[in-house]
Amino acid sequence: MQAFLADNPVLQHILDVAAVIIPLSMLFAFCGICILTVSGEILSLRRRRSFYGKCAMQLSMLGQGLGWTLLVGGRVWLYFLEQDIPSESFLINIHEVSWMVLGLSVIFSCIYFLLWKALAQYPGIHIGVGVLSALQGVLALLLVLVCLRIAAVGSLPHAEEITLLEVVLPVWGTDYATSLCYVPFLLLAMPAAYGCVWLLLRRSKDDYGRDHYNTVVPWCAAWARNAWGAVWLLLAVASGLEISRLLGEKDFTADAVTAGIRVLLWLIPLLLWFMAARSETPLRHKAGLTVSLVLSCLFMLPFFMGLGSWTPLP
């Protein structure tokens, strides 16, 4: 297999990119899905419309699929990864703790989903369980991101000279600090991005009527639009600062064009979600919602590169 991939570098590159964007986007979607479902439950009670409650249950089912896939896939990945790491390395302990915290988050999410019908008459209690599950998801995300950061910096040649605080704490103006600024908004955008496509896929299975999907698909699209709008604004500001630093240098024109293309590319999901959220026939936006999900997943690649980047202190 390795010889085949060596003879096909394009395929190797595609697999390398997929190995980053798919699990990382699923991680953000899973860890933020309970925020979305709890919001749907609260909205269902406040507006007295069952659409949002049913949507929350559908999204919680999506969370189960994402969570267990991440948990099992993460265990398999750690098995092969830790074979190349010395048994006394602290990285193994960090990996195991992150995986266990992710497992706790999956268990909390599972309990939240299984208690849906049992606590139907006690929505406040069920919402409380959902809030605990959401907090556990945020904690799991932070620990996994810290693990990825430590693993990336720990592979540098001079890693033994770097302290743990220097690895974890951001420095203003670095790619790592910029990536951290994206985290809360990606935590809100990715579950909604997955949710839009998931609702379209579940339409034939969960026959709640056209009015249900005409209500909840725009709601999810609006959630993704608002969160991704914040991501795009941060990206635009970061790109502007980067261009200003390069002003006057030899390759300024090429770098400016690259930054402009990057800003325009990540604007596409925002526009597509905007159209779906404002549409009276959101079910006709299947292609647009799918493209938005794919592009938002592709954003995980520059995010991951920034997360693992290292800028020595002056």
Coordinates of C-alpha atoms in Angstrom, one line a residue, residues 55 88 97 105 116 120 146 157 180 191 202 210 215-216 219 238 241 244 255 264 266-267 282 288:
C55 CA -35.3 19.1 15.2
E88 CA 7.7 6.6 28.8
V97 CA -6.6 11.5 28.9
S105 CA -18.6 13.4 26.4
W116 CA -35.5 12.2 25.6
A120 CA -40.7 14.4 28.0
V146 CA -4.3 21.0 23.4
P157 CA 13.9 19.3 16.7
L180 CA -7.6 29.9 18.8
P191 CA -22.8 21.4 14.1
R202 CA -33.5 12.4 7.3
R210 CA -42.9 19.8 4.7
T215 CA -38.9 25.8 9.5
V216 CA -35.9 23.9 10.9
W219 CA -33.0 27.8 11.4
A238 CA -6.2 38.5 10.0
L241 CA -3.0 42.5 9.1
S244 CA -0.1 45.2 5.9
D255 CA 0.8 37.2 -1.3
L264 CA -13.4 35.2 -1.1
W266 CA -14.5 31.2 2.6
L267 CA -17.1 33.8 1.9
P282 CA -35.0 25.7 1.7
G288 CA -25.7 24.8 -1.8

